[in-house]
Each structure stands twice: as C-alpha cells, then as structure tokens.
PDB file of C-alpha atoms and ligand atoms in Angstrom:
ATOM      1  CA  UNK A1031      -5.581   6.197 -12.118  1.00 85.00           C
ATOM      2  CA  UNK A1032      -9.484   5.196 -11.405  1.00 92.00           C
ATOM      3  CA  UNK A1033      -9.756   4.286 -15.252  1.00 94.00           C
ATOM      4  CA  UNK A1034      -6.706   2.084 -15.356  1.00 94.00           C
ATOM      5  CA  UNK A1035      -7.713  -0.116 -11.840  1.00 96.00           C
ATOM      6  CA  UNK A1036     -10.917  -0.592 -12.292  1.00 97.00           C
ATOM      7  CA  UNK A1037     -10.132  -1.824 -15.840  1.00 96.00           C
ATOM      8  CA  UNK A1038      -7.601  -4.289 -14.529  1.00 95.00           C
ATOM      9  CA  UNK A1039      -9.845  -5.389 -11.792  1.00 96.00           C
ATOM     10  CA  UNK A1040     -12.925  -5.501 -14.138  1.00 96.00           C
ATOM     11  CA  UNK A1041     -10.893  -7.771 -16.438  1.00 94.00           C
ATOM     12  CA  UNK A1042      -8.346  -9.370 -13.761  1.00 93.00           C
ATOM     13  CA  UNK A1043     -10.625 -10.034 -10.433  1.00 94.00           C
ATOM     14  CA  UNK A1044      -8.324 -11.202  -7.820  1.00 95.00           C
ATOM     15  CA  UNK A1045      -5.435  -9.578  -9.685  1.00 94.00           C
ATOM     16  CA  UNK A1046      -2.701 -11.284  -6.865  1.00 94.00           C
ATOM     17  CA  UNK A1047      -4.773 -14.266  -5.858  1.00 93.00           C
ATOM     18  CA  UNK A1048      -6.317 -14.942  -2.576  1.00 93.00           C
ATOM     19  CA  UNK A1049      -3.663 -15.264   0.421  1.00 94.00           C
ATOM     20  CA  UNK A1050      -2.329 -12.405   1.980  1.00 97.00           C
ATOM     21  CA  UNK A1051       1.088 -10.391   2.312  1.00 97.00           C
ATOM     22  CA  UNK A1052       3.664 -11.527   4.486  1.00 97.00           C
ATOM     23  CA  UNK A1053       4.442  -8.128   5.306  1.00 98.00           C
ATOM     24  CA  UNK A1054       0.916  -7.596   6.938  1.00 98.00           C
ATOM     25  CA  UNK A1055       0.874 -10.872   8.549  1.00 98.00           C
ATOM     26  CA  UNK A1056       4.464  -9.221   9.805  1.00 98.00           C
ATOM     27  CA  UNK A1057       2.521  -5.806  11.205  1.00 98.00           C
ATOM     28  CA  UNK A1058      -0.299  -7.674  12.954  1.00 98.00           C
ATOM     29  CA  UNK A1059       1.941  -9.070  14.848  1.00 98.00           C
ATOM     30  CA  UNK A1060       3.494  -6.146  15.219  1.00 98.00           C
ATOM     31  CA  UNK A1061      -0.558  -3.757  15.430  1.00 98.00           C
ATOM     32  CA  UNK A1062      -1.144  -6.867  17.921  1.00 98.00           C
ATOM     33  CA  UNK A1063       2.523  -6.719  20.275  1.00 98.00           C
ATOM     34  CA  UNK A1064       1.255  -3.051  20.499  1.00 98.00           C
ATOM     35  CA  UNK A1065      -2.014  -3.264  21.582  1.00 97.00           C
ATOM     36  CA  UNK A1066      -3.505  -2.191  17.683  1.00 98.00           C
ATOM     37  CA  UNK A1067      -6.795  -1.589  17.874  1.00 98.00           C
ATOM     38  CA  UNK A1068      -7.384   0.813  14.647  1.00 97.00           C
ATOM     39  CA  UNK A1069      -6.084   0.792  11.263  1.00 98.00           C
ATOM     40  CA  UNK A1070      -6.367   2.084   8.021  1.00 97.00           C
ATOM     41  CA  UNK A1071      -5.466   0.588   5.214  1.00 98.00           C
ATOM     42  CA  UNK A1072      -5.448   2.877   1.957  1.00 98.00           C
ATOM     43  CA  UNK A1073      -5.583   1.733  -1.463  1.00 98.00           C
ATOM     44  CA  UNK A1074      -6.479  -1.586  -0.078  1.00 98.00           C
ATOM     45  CA  UNK A1075      -7.496  -3.289  -3.068  1.00 98.00           C
ATOM     46  CA  UNK A1076     -10.549  -5.924  -3.395  1.00 98.00           C
ATOM     47  CA  UNK A1077      -9.344  -6.548   0.171  1.00 98.00           C
ATOM     48  CA  UNK A1078      -6.271  -8.973  -0.016  1.00 97.00           C
ATOM     49  CA  UNK A1079      -4.499  -7.591   3.269  1.00 98.00           C
ATOM     50  CA  UNK A1080      -7.993  -6.172   5.197  1.00 98.00           C
ATOM     51  CA  UNK A1081      -8.862  -9.904   6.081  1.00 98.00           C
ATOM     52  CA  UNK A1082      -6.723 -11.573   8.050  1.00 98.00           C
ATOM     53  CA  UNK A1083      -6.398  -7.700  10.095  1.00 98.00           C
ATOM     54  CA  UNK A1084     -10.568  -7.974  10.344  1.00 98.00           C
ATOM     55  CA  UNK A1085     -10.469 -10.410  12.126  1.00 97.00           C
ATOM     56  CA  UNK A1086      -8.420  -8.765  15.206  1.00 97.00           C
ATOM     57  CA  UNK A1087      -8.777  -5.356  14.346  1.00 98.00           C
ATOM     58  CA  UNK A1088     -11.262  -2.647  13.739  1.00 98.00           C
ATOM     59  CA  UNK A1089     -10.177  -1.971   9.926  1.00 98.00           C
ATOM     60  CA  UNK A1090     -11.523   1.384   7.957  1.00 96.00           C
ATOM     61  CA  UNK A1091      -9.906   0.822   4.600  1.00 96.00           C
ATOM     62  CA  UNK A1092      -9.693   3.494   1.391  1.00 97.00           C
ATOM     63  CA  UNK A1093      -9.610   2.639  -2.395  1.00 97.00           C
ATOM     64  CA  UNK A1094     -10.614   4.427  -5.553  1.00 98.00           C
ATOM     65  CA  UNK A1095     -12.274   1.714  -7.393  1.00 98.00           C
ATOM     66  CA  UNK A1096     -15.642   1.239  -7.679  1.00 98.00           C
ATOM     67  CA  UNK A1097     -14.642  -2.774  -9.179  1.00 98.00           C
ATOM     68  CA  UNK A1098     -11.877  -3.279  -7.105  1.00 98.00           C
ATOM     69  CA  UNK A1099     -14.704  -2.545  -3.980  1.00 98.00           C
ATOM     70  CA  UNK A1100     -17.293  -4.224  -4.799  1.00 98.00           C
ATOM     71  CA  UNK A1101     -14.607  -7.202  -4.844  1.00 98.00           C
ATOM     72  CA  UNK A1102     -14.119  -6.059  -1.104  1.00 98.00           C
ATOM     73  CA  UNK A1103     -17.483  -5.648   0.529  1.00 98.00           C
ATOM     74  CA  UNK A1104     -17.812  -9.380  -0.772  1.00 97.00           C
ATOM     75  CA  UNK A1105     -14.104 -10.418   0.633  1.00 97.00           C
ATOM     76  CA  UNK A1106     -14.279  -9.359   3.358  1.00 98.00           C
ATOM     77  CA  UNK A1107     -17.320  -8.264   5.216  1.00 98.00           C
ATOM     78  CA  UNK A1108     -15.848  -6.828   8.380  1.00 98.00           C
ATOM     79  CA  UNK A1109     -13.242  -4.306   7.316  1.00 98.00           C
ATOM     80  CA  UNK A1110     -15.630  -1.145   6.450  1.00 96.00           C
ATOM     81  CA  UNK A1111     -14.743  -0.131   2.345  1.00 97.00           C
ATOM     82  CA  UNK A1112     -14.474   3.876   2.282  1.00 95.00           C
ATOM     83  CA  UNK A1113     -15.526   4.563  -1.657  1.00 95.00           C
ATOM     84  CA  UNK A1114     -12.716   7.207  -2.560  1.00 95.00           C
ATOM     85  CA  UNK A1115      -9.114   8.552  -3.324  1.00 97.00           C
ATOM     86  CA  UNK A1116      -6.901   8.714   0.149  1.00 96.00           C
ATOM     87  CA  UNK A1117      -5.493  12.473  -0.744  1.00 95.00           C
ATOM     88  CA  UNK A1118      -9.484  12.913   0.177  1.00 92.00           C
ATOM     89  CA  UNK A1119      -9.043  11.390   3.199  1.00 88.00           C
ATOM     90  CA  UNK A1120     -10.623  15.283   5.190  1.00 75.00           C
ATOM     91  CA  UNK A1121      -8.650  15.696   8.367  1.00 60.00           C
ATOM     92  CA  UNK A1122     -11.817  16.204  10.120  1.00 67.00           C
ATOM     93  CA  UNK A1123     -12.244  11.880   9.850  1.00 73.00           C
ATOM     94  CA  UNK A1124     -10.832   9.766  12.864  1.00 89.00           C
ATOM     95  CA  UNK A1125      -7.505   9.150  14.017  1.00 96.00           C
ATOM     96  CA  UNK A1126      -6.216   5.244  13.777  1.00 97.00           C
ATOM     97  CA  UNK A1127      -4.176   3.544  15.827  1.00 98.00           C
ATOM     98  CA  UNK A1128      -2.414   2.190  12.879  1.00 98.00           C
ATOM     99  CA  UNK A1129      -1.645   2.281   8.842  1.00 98.00           C
ATOM    100  CA  UNK A1130      -1.149  -0.938   6.899  1.00 98.00           C
ATOM    101  CA  UNK A1131      -0.672   0.109   3.241  1.00 98.00           C
ATOM    102  CA  UNK A1132       0.696  -1.993   1.112  1.00 98.00           C
ATOM    103  CA  UNK A1133       2.250  -0.763  -3.246  1.00 98.00           C
ATOM    104  CA  UNK A1134       0.753   2.467  -3.399  1.00 98.00           C
ATOM    105  CA  UNK A1135       3.539   4.244  -2.423  1.00 98.00           C
ATOM    106  CA  UNK A1136       5.407   3.970  -5.611  1.00 98.00           C
ATOM    107  CA  UNK A1137       2.535   4.182  -7.914  1.00 98.00           C
ATOM    108  CA  UNK A1138       2.855   8.304  -7.515  1.00 98.00           C
ATOM    109  CA  UNK A1139       5.521  11.268  -8.512  1.00 98.00           C
ATOM    110  CA  UNK A1140       7.199  12.885  -5.121  1.00 98.00           C
ATOM    111  CA  UNK A1141       5.284  15.567  -4.757  1.00 98.00           C
ATOM    112  CA  UNK A1142       1.872  13.329  -4.170  1.00 98.00           C
ATOM    113  CA  UNK A1143       4.465  10.998  -2.736  1.00 98.00           C
ATOM    114  CA  UNK A1144       5.020  13.252   0.330  1.00 98.00           C
ATOM    115  CA  UNK A1145       1.408  14.501   0.812  1.00 97.00           C
ATOM    116  CA  UNK A1146      -0.001  10.726   0.657  1.00 98.00           C
ATOM    117  CA  UNK A1147       2.374  10.354   4.279  1.00 98.00           C
ATOM    118  CA  UNK A1148       1.535  13.140   5.454  1.00 97.00           C
ATOM    119  CA  UNK A1149      -1.398  12.530   4.989  1.00 96.00           C
ATOM    120  CA  UNK A1150      -1.432   9.352   6.552  1.00 97.00           C
ATOM    121  CA  UNK A1151       0.712  10.548   9.950  1.00 97.00           C
ATOM    122  CA  UNK A1152      -2.311  13.728  10.394  1.00 95.00           C
ATOM    123  CA  UNK A1153      -4.285  10.244  10.486  1.00 96.00           C
ATOM    124  CA  UNK A1154      -2.757   8.286  13.449  1.00 97.00           C
ATOM    125  CA  UNK A1155      -3.298   8.970  16.706  1.00 97.00           C
ATOM    126  CA  UNK A1156       0.054  10.338  18.583  1.00 94.00           C
ATOM    127  CA  UNK A1157       2.818   7.645  19.061  1.00 96.00           C
ATOM    128  CA  UNK A1158       0.221   5.527  16.435  1.00 98.00           C
ATOM    129  CA  UNK A1159       2.086   2.861  13.945  1.00 98.00           C
ATOM    130  CA  UNK A1160       3.341   2.624  10.424  1.00 98.00           C
ATOM    131  CA  UNK A1161       3.562  -0.256   7.877  1.00 98.00           C
ATOM    132  CA  UNK A1162       4.722   0.635   4.307  1.00 98.00           C
ATOM    133  CA  UNK A1163       5.398  -1.592   1.209  1.00 98.00           C
ATOM    134  CA  UNK A1164       6.543   0.119  -1.762  1.00 98.00           C
ATOM    135  CA  UNK A1165       8.385  -0.994  -4.799  1.00 98.00           C
ATOM    136  CA  UNK A1166      12.694  -1.517  -5.346  1.00 98.00           C
ATOM    137  CA  UNK A1167      15.402  -0.542  -6.566  1.00 98.00           C
ATOM    138  CA  UNK A1168      15.719  -3.575  -6.484  1.00 98.00           C
ATOM    139  CA  UNK A1169      13.758  -5.604  -8.864  1.00 98.00           C
ATOM    140  CA  UNK A1170      13.995  -6.017 -12.062  1.00 97.00           C
ATOM    141  CA  UNK A1171      12.171  -3.504 -13.950  1.00 96.00           C
ATOM    142  CA  UNK A1172      13.295  -1.567 -11.976  1.00 97.00           C
ATOM    143  CA  UNK A1173      14.898   1.054 -15.880  1.00 97.00           C
ATOM    144  CA  UNK A1174      11.718   0.330 -17.040  1.00 97.00           C
ATOM    145  CA  UNK A1175      10.303   3.266 -19.971  1.00 97.00           C
ATOM    146  CA  UNK A1176      11.500   6.731 -19.093  1.00 97.00           C
ATOM    147  CA  UNK A1177      12.674   8.701 -16.505  1.00 98.00           C
ATOM    148  CA  UNK A1178      10.410  11.541 -15.505  1.00 97.00           C
ATOM    149  CA  UNK A1179      11.527  12.101 -12.563  1.00 98.00           C
ATOM    150  CA  UNK A1180      15.158  10.384  -9.897  1.00 98.00           C
ATOM    151  CA  UNK A1181      14.112   6.509  -9.532  1.00 98.00           C
ATOM    152  CA  UNK A1182      10.824   7.273 -11.560  1.00 98.00           C
ATOM    153  CA  UNK A1183       9.334   5.668 -14.596  1.00 98.00           C
ATOM    154  CA  UNK A1184       6.809   6.337 -16.277  1.00 97.00           C
ATOM    155  CA  UNK A1185       6.489   2.655 -17.489  1.00 91.00           C
ATOM    156  CA  UNK A1186       3.556   2.014 -19.609  1.00 89.00           C
ATOM    157  CA  UNK A1187       1.053   5.368 -21.325  1.00 89.00           C
ATOM    158  CA  UNK A1188       0.056   8.015 -17.628  1.00 89.00           C
ATOM    159  CA  UNK A1189       1.312   5.301 -15.236  1.00 93.00           C
ATOM    160  CA  UNK A1190       4.270   5.972 -13.348  1.00 97.00           C
ATOM    161  CA  UNK A1191       6.223   3.900 -10.751  1.00 98.00           C
ATOM    162  CA  UNK A1192       8.856   4.899  -8.481  1.00 98.00           C
ATOM    163  CA  UNK A1193      11.741   3.000  -7.145  1.00 98.00           C
ATOM    164  CA  UNK A1194      13.258   3.403  -3.916  1.00 98.00           C
ATOM    165  CA  UNK A1195      16.360   2.714  -2.320  1.00 98.00           C
ATOM    166  CA  UNK A1196      17.015   1.792   1.346  1.00 98.00           C
ATOM    167  CA  UNK A1197      18.093   5.796   2.209  1.00 98.00           C
ATOM    168  CA  UNK A1198      15.092   6.948  -0.351  1.00 98.00           C
ATOM    169  CA  UNK A1199      12.774   5.473   1.859  1.00 98.00           C
ATOM    170  CA  UNK A1200      14.070   6.755   5.089  1.00 98.00           C
ATOM    171  CA  UNK A1201      14.300  10.380   3.818  1.00 98.00           C
ATOM    172  CA  UNK A1202      10.534   9.931   2.659  1.00 98.00           C
ATOM    173  CA  UNK A1203       9.840   9.683   6.290  1.00 98.00           C
ATOM    174  CA  UNK A1204      11.997  11.148   7.674  1.00 98.00           C
ATOM    175  CA  UNK A1205       9.206  13.092   9.991  1.00 97.00           C
ATOM    176  CA  UNK A1206       9.099  10.331  11.858  1.00 98.00           C
ATOM    177  CA  UNK A1207       9.786   8.253  14.239  1.00 98.00           C
ATOM    178  CA  UNK A1208      11.521   4.697  12.380  1.00 98.00           C
ATOM    179  CA  UNK A1209      11.295   1.410  13.206  1.00 98.00           C
ATOM    180  CA  UNK A1210      12.589  -0.744  10.595  1.00 98.00           C
ATOM    181  CA  UNK A1211      13.142  -1.076   7.439  1.00 98.00           C
ATOM    182  CA  UNK A1212      13.238  -4.006   4.764  1.00 98.00           C
ATOM    183  CA  UNK A1213      13.424  -5.603   2.123  1.00 98.00           C
ATOM    184  CA  UNK A1214      10.983  -9.389   1.057  1.00 98.00           C
ATOM    185  CA  UNK A1215      10.169 -11.034  -1.646  1.00 98.00           C
ATOM    186  CA  UNK A1216       6.757 -11.470  -3.253  1.00 97.00           C
ATOM    187  CA  UNK A1217       5.449 -13.858  -5.804  1.00 95.00           C
ATOM    188  CA  UNK A1218       2.174 -13.632  -8.188  1.00 93.00           C
ATOM    189  CA  UNK A1219       0.864 -15.974 -10.557  1.00 89.00           C
ATOM    190  CA  UNK A1220      -1.795 -14.107 -12.624  1.00 85.00           C
ATOM    191  CA  UNK A1221      -4.956 -15.097 -14.765  1.00 81.00           C
ATOM    192  CA  UNK A1222      -3.059 -15.191 -18.036  1.00 85.00           C
ATOM    193  CA  UNK A1223      -0.545 -17.740 -15.598  1.00 88.00           C
ATOM    194  CA  UNK A1224       2.259 -14.999 -15.257  1.00 90.00           C
ATOM    195  CA  UNK A1225       4.625 -15.894 -12.778  1.00 93.00           C
ATOM    196  CA  UNK A1226       6.556 -12.868 -11.528  1.00 94.00           C
ATOM    197  CA  UNK A1227       9.075 -11.959  -8.099  1.00 97.00           C
ATOM    198  CA  UNK A1228       8.912  -8.397  -7.319  1.00 97.00           C
ATOM    199  CA  UNK A1229      11.474  -7.117  -4.766  1.00 98.00           C
ATOM    200  CA  UNK A1230      10.025  -4.393  -2.477  1.00 98.00           C
ATOM    201  CA  UNK A1231      11.049  -3.014   0.702  1.00 98.00           C
ATOM    202  CA  UNK A1232       8.993  -2.092   4.302  1.00 98.00           C
ATOM    203  CA  UNK A1233       9.014   0.055   6.646  1.00 98.00           C
ATOM    204  CA  UNK A1234       7.261   0.172  10.088  1.00 98.00           C
ATOM    205  CA  UNK A1235       7.754   3.425  12.509  1.00 98.00           C
ATOM    206  CA  UNK A1236       6.177   5.793  14.380  1.00 98.00           C
ATOM    207  CA  UNK A1237       4.558   8.670  14.734  1.00 98.00           C
ATOM    208  CA  UNK A1238       5.671  11.177  16.983  1.00 94.00           C
TER     209      UNK A1238
HETATM  210  C1  LIG B 276      -1.008  -1.807  -6.626  1.00 62.60           C
HETATM  211  S1  LIG B 276      -2.435  -2.310  -5.649  1.00 62.60           S
HETATM  212  C2  LIG B 276      -2.149  -2.496  -4.181  1.00 62.60           C
HETATM  213  C3  LIG B 276      -3.662  -3.303  -3.346  1.00 62.60           C
HETATM  214  C4  LIG B 276      -3.524  -3.698  -2.404  1.00 62.60           C
HETATM  215  N1  LIG B 276      -3.015  -2.840  -0.855  1.00 62.60           N
HETATM  216  C5  LIG B 276      -3.774  -5.353  -2.268  1.00 62.60           C
HETATM  217  O1  LIG B 276      -2.101  -5.412  -2.486  1.00 62.60           O
HETATM  218  O2  LIG B 276      -3.768  -5.868  -2.613  1.00 62.60           O
HETATM  219  C6  LIG B 276      -3.035  -0.962  -5.279  1.00 62.60           C
HETATM  220  C7  LIG B 276      -4.710  -0.476  -5.126  1.00 62.60           C
HETATM  221  O3  LIG B 276      -4.820   0.983  -4.716  1.00 62.60           O
HETATM  222  C8  LIG B 276      -5.222   1.948  -4.908  1.00 62.60           C
HETATM  223  N2  LIG B 276      -5.037   3.197  -5.464  1.00 62.60           N
HETATM  224  C9  LIG B 276      -5.428   3.743  -6.533  1.00 62.60           C
HETATM  225  N3  LIG B 276      -4.623   4.761  -6.024  1.00 62.60           N
HETATM  226  C10 LIG B 276      -5.481   5.582  -4.925  1.00 62.60           C
HETATM  227  C11 LIG B 276      -5.963   6.634  -4.514  1.00 62.60           C
HETATM  228  N4  LIG B 276      -5.241   7.532  -4.537  1.00 62.60           N
HETATM  229  N5  LIG B 276      -6.652   6.487  -3.057  1.00 62.60           N
HETATM  230  C12 LIG B 276      -7.380   4.879  -2.732  1.00 62.60           C
HETATM  231  N6  LIG B 276      -6.109   4.396  -3.259  1.00 62.60           N
HETATM  232  C13 LIG B 276      -5.631   4.256  -4.584  1.00 62.60           C
HETATM  233  C14 LIG B 276      -5.561   0.961  -6.733  1.00 62.60           C
HETATM  234  O4  LIG B 276      -7.444   0.738  -6.778  1.00 62.60           O
HETATM  235  C15 LIG B 276      -5.257  -0.396  -6.343  1.00 62.60           C
HETATM  236  O5  LIG B 276      -6.324  -0.496  -5.741  1.00 62.60           O
END
C-alpha cells in the first residue's frame, strides 16, 4: 500500500488537483455549527482537503506516504502531518472533536474497514462528529476485477476497492449515531488529461 501511494505521488504530484472536495466544504460547515475545535484527517494525501479546514480548526492529519507528506507540508503549512498508518495511531494519542476522512475507507477488506472505523471512533471525544466518504456501488468501476469479498474487487494486482450501497455503509457505522448519508459526484482531471467522474457516498454522524 505504502509503495503504491509513494509511486503515485512521486509520479503524479498533486494527483487530484488543487481544489478541495465539495464534501469538505459541507463538513466544515457542519463542524463549525457544532463548535468543533480539533480535527483528525486520516489518509490526508497532500493536504488537498486539510487546507480549507486548517484555516478555522486545529488539524492533525495522518498519512502513510512519505511523498504525500512532503507535498502536504508545503501545501498546507497550518495542519500537523503525522507520517504513519491510521491503524498504528495509538489509543493513548489525543482525542478530537471531529474526523474528516475522504476516500480511505473503501481501500480495505472488511476486517480492516471495521478496524479503521473503530480506531477513528476511539479517537473522537464523546459526542464527537465524523464525516467519511467512500466509493459507491453506483460508480462505473463497480464490478471491475476479481471479487475477493462481497462488493470488494481486486481491480489491479494487490489493489482492492470496496463499493458501498447505502445499507452497507449504514451497517459499517452501526455502533455510532448516524445523522445523515448521501451521494456525491466528483470530477477529476488527471495529469494525462483524462477526466473521470466518481460516484461517492458520504456518511455524517456522531460518537455515542
Ligand atoms: C484515495 S487517496 C485520498 C487522499 C486525500 N484524502 C485526498 O482526497 O486528497 C487515499 C490516501 O490514503 C493514504 N493511505 C492509504 N492507506 C493508509 C493508511 N493505512 N493510513 C494512512 N493513510 C493511508 C494514501 O497514501 C492516500 O494518500
């Protein structure tokens, strides 16, 4: 996983451009309404989405790729970037008022997805908020490659993706207070000039 992402950031730089996701604008509004002060961003990449949060909140971001971290520390000088895996985030670390996690969850098999959510929820203060996005089962790449678990496909050697239906997403977060789920489309233009529209789902909720 680490090598794959290091190669991509090394070759493609700011892979998804400079604009933040519309979901982070929505999350920022919701977090501000709820008096959030501190945020954790797992799988932050080069800080495309942390930058708009760190002008208002105190942001810690954890990212596995050294190449991404190097870009991020230049791109967003206000967030604090931790190099490492979200799975290694120690329970003794501090807790946050909110977590924003863009397109990390679908990169894992079921056991790890549940562990990822548990780790994140453990690092929320009581009543803390979360906002996650992930691939939707309505995305055009659903079904591409070998199905290794239900709705999880190995679409490149060693690279898997899970595609969420709304019910599936709700089941993943059943230990939390789910406030809202929805769909969102994101369009990216890549460095080779190809354009791709992704169908995502988001879930917004709260630690019980
Ligand atoms: C699809 S990208 C999304 C990047 C970023 N959220 C954005 O929107 O620009 C997934 C990111 O998660 C990082 N990542 C993958 N596994 C991780 C892990 N176990 N812990 C922390 N980051 C991870 C990758 O290096 C990559 O930057």
